[in-house]
Coordinates of N, CA and C in Angstrom, one line a residue:
M98 N 11.3 -5.4 6.0 CA 10.6 -5.3 4.3 C 10.4 -3.4 4.0
A99 N 9.7 -3.1 4.5 CA 9.5 -2.0 4.1 C 10.7 -0.6 3.6
A100 N 12.1 -0.7 4.4 CA 13.1 0.1 4.1 C 13.3 -0.5 2.7
A101 N 12.8 -1.3 2.2 CA 13.4 -2.1 0.8 C 12.4 -0.8 -0.2
L102 N 11.5 -0.7 0.6 CA 10.2 0.3 -0.4 C 10.4 1.6 -0.7
E103 N 10.9 1.6 0.4 CA 11.0 3.0 0.7 C 12.0 4.3 -0.3
P104 N 13.1 3.4 -1.1 CA 13.4 4.4 -2.2 C 12.6 4.1 -2.8
R105 N 11.2 3.2 -3.3 CA 10.3 3.1 -4.5 C 9.5 4.1 -4.8
V106 N 9.6 4.6 -3.2 CA 8.3 5.5 -2.8 C 8.5 6.7 -3.2
V107 N 8.0 7.1 -4.2 CA 8.2 8.3 -5.2 C 7.4 9.3 -5.3
G108 N 6.3 8.7 -4.9 CA 5.0 9.9 -5.4 C 4.6 10.3 -4.5
A109 N 2.9 10.2 -4.8 CA 2.0 10.9 -3.4 C 1.2 10.1 -3.0
A110 N 0.7 10.1 -1.5 CA -0.4 9.5 -1.1 C -1.8 10.1 -0.8
E111 N -2.3 10.2 -1.7 CA -3.9 11.2 -1.5 C -4.4 10.5 -0.7
R112 N -6.0 11.1 0.2 CA -6.5 11.0 1.3 C -8.0 10.6 0.6
L113 N -8.3 9.7 0.4 CA -9.8 9.1 -0.4 C -11.2 9.7 0.5
G114 N -10.6 9.1 1.9 CA -11.8 9.4 2.9 C -11.6 8.0 3.3
G115 N -11.7 7.6 4.7 CA -12.3 6.5 5.2 C -10.4 5.7 5.2
S116 N -10.8 5.3 5.6 CA -9.0 4.8 5.2 C -8.4 3.9 4.0
A117 N -8.9 4.1 2.5 CA -8.8 4.5 1.6 C -7.6 5.4 1.2
R118 N -6.6 4.6 -0.4 CA -5.5 5.0 -0.5 C -4.7 5.4 -1.8
N119 N -5.0 6.4 -2.4 CA -4.0 5.9 -3.7 C -2.8 6.2 -4.0
V120 N -1.8 5.2 -3.6 CA -0.2 5.5 -4.0 C -0.3 5.5 -5.6
V121 N 1.3 6.0 -5.5 CA 1.8 6.5 -7.0 C 3.0 6.1 -7.0
W122 N 3.4 4.9 -7.8 CA 4.7 4.9 -7.6 C 5.2 4.7 -9.3
F123 N 5.8 5.9 -9.2 CA 6.5 6.0 -10.8 C 7.0 5.0 -11.6
D124 N 7.6 3.7 -11.1 CA 7.8 2.3 -11.9 C 6.5 1.9 -12.1
V125 N 5.5 1.2 -11.2 CA 4.4 0.9 -11.6 C 2.9 1.2 -12.0
G126 N 2.8 2.6 -11.7 CA 1.4 3.1 -11.6 C 0.6 3.6 -10.5
P127 N 0.0 4.3 -10.8 CA -0.9 4.4 -9.5 C -1.3 2.6 -8.7
I128 N -1.4 2.6 -7.4 CA -2.0 1.8 -6.3 C -3.5 1.7 -5.5
H129 N -4.3 1.2 -6.2 CA -5.2 1.7 -5.2 C -5.3 1.1 -4.2
L130 N -5.3 0.9 -2.4 CA -5.3 0.5 -1.3 C -6.1 0.4 -0.7
D131 N -6.9 -1.1 -0.1 CA -8.0 -0.5 0.5 C -7.7 -0.9 2.7
G132 N -7.9 0.5 3.6 CA -7.6 -0.2 4.7 C -8.3 -0.4 5.8
D133 N -7.1 -1.2 7.0 CA -8.3 -2.1 7.1 C -7.7 -1.7 8.7
V134 N -8.7 -1.0 9.8 CA -7.7 -0.5 10.8 C -8.4 -1.7 12.3
L135 N -7.3 -1.9 12.9 CA -7.1 -3.4 14.2 C -7.3 -2.3 15.2
Q136 N -7.7 -2.6 15.9 CA -7.3 -2.4 17.6 C -6.9 -3.6 18.0
V137 N -5.5 -3.0 18.6 CA -5.1 -3.8 19.6 C -5.7 -4.1 21.2
P138 N -6.0 -5.0 21.1 CA -7.2 -4.8 22.7 C -6.1 -4.6 23.8
D139 N -7.4 -3.8 24.5 CA -6.5 -3.4 26.3 C -5.7 -2.6 26.0
S140 N -5.6 -1.8 24.5 CA -4.7 -0.7 24.4 C -5.3 0.6 23.3
D141 N -4.9 1.8 23.4 CA -4.9 2.4 22.4 C -4.7 2.5 21.2
V142 N -4.0 2.0 20.8 CA -3.0 1.9 19.7 C -3.6 0.6 18.9
R143 N -3.6 1.8 17.1 CA -4.9 0.9 16.2 C -3.9 0.9 15.2
V144 N -3.8 -0.1 13.8 CA -2.9 -0.4 13.1 C -3.6 -0.3 11.9
V145 N -3.0 0.5 11.2 CA -4.1 0.4 9.7 C -3.5 -0.9 9.1
V146 N -3.4 -1.6 8.2 CA -3.6 -2.9 6.9 C -3.7 -2.4 5.5
Y147 N -2.8 -1.8 4.5 CA -3.6 -1.6 3.5 C -3.4 -2.7 2.4
S148 N -4.0 -3.1 1.7 CA -4.1 -3.4 0.6 C -5.1 -3.4 -0.2
P149 N -4.3 -4.3 -1.8 CA -5.9 -4.4 -3.0 C -6.3 -5.5 -3.1
E150 N -7.7 -4.7 -3.8 CA -8.4 -6.0 -4.2 C -7.8 -7.0 -4.9
P151 N -8.0 -8.8 -4.2 CA -7.2 -9.4 -5.0 C -8.0 -9.5 -6.9
D152 N -7.0 -10.5 -7.3 CA -7.3 -9.8 -8.4 C -7.9 -8.9 -9.7
T153 N -6.8 -8.1 -9.2 CA -7.2 -6.9 -9.6 C -6.1 -6.2 -9.7
E154 N -5.9 -5.3 -11.1 CA -4.7 -4.8 -12.1 C -4.2 -3.7 -10.4
D155 N -4.9 -3.5 -9.6 CA -3.8 -2.6 -8.2 C -3.3 -3.6 -8.0
A156 N -3.6 -5.3 -7.1 CA -2.7 -6.3 -7.2 C -1.8 -6.6 -7.5
A157 N -1.6 -6.7 -9.1 CA -0.5 -7.2 -10.0 C -0.1 -6.0 -10.2
R158 N 0.0 -4.5 -9.9 CA 1.5 -3.3 -9.6 C 2.2 -4.4 -8.6
L159 N 0.9 -4.1 -7.2 CA 1.9 -4.7 -6.0 C 3.0 -5.5 -6.5
A160 N 2.4 -6.2 -6.8 CA 3.1 -7.9 -7.1 C 4.1 -7.5 -7.5
R161 N 4.7 -6.7 -8.6 CA 5.4 -6.0 -9.5 C 6.8 -5.2 -8.5
L162 N 6.1 -4.4 -7.5 CA 6.5 -3.3 -6.9 C 7.4 -4.3 -5.9
L163 N 6.8 -5.1 -5.0 CA 7.2 -6.6 -4.0 C 8.9 -7.0 -5.1
T164 N 7.6 -7.8 -6.0 CA 9.2 -7.7 -7.0 C 10.5 -7.2 -7.2
R165 N 10.2 -6.4 -7.5 CA 11.4 -5.7 -7.5 C 11.8 -5.0 -6.8
S166 N 11.5 -4.9 -5.7 CA 12.3 -4.7 -4.3 C 13.2 -5.5 -3.5
T167 N 12.8 -7.0 -4.0 CA 13.6 -8.6 -3.5 C 14.3 -8.5 -4.5
V168 N 14.6 -8.2 -5.5 CA 15.3 -8.4 -6.3 C 16.8 -8.4 -6.5
G169 N 17.9 -8.3 -6.4 CA 19.2 -7.9 -6.2 C 20.0 -8.1 -5.2

């Protein structure tokens, strides 16, 4: 699914401090994402998962983006 999103990422990511990001897609607008850092047990590997707050305009924009990337 990530490959389907790559052509739509035509904006910029802004570091807000911590692991929050504002990401701009020209076809849906800005989306504020909060990041959660997950540590892989017994490893130096960390995974950052970005997601919008539920029931917000950011969540609605991300849903529209995901719908557009899976149609067709």
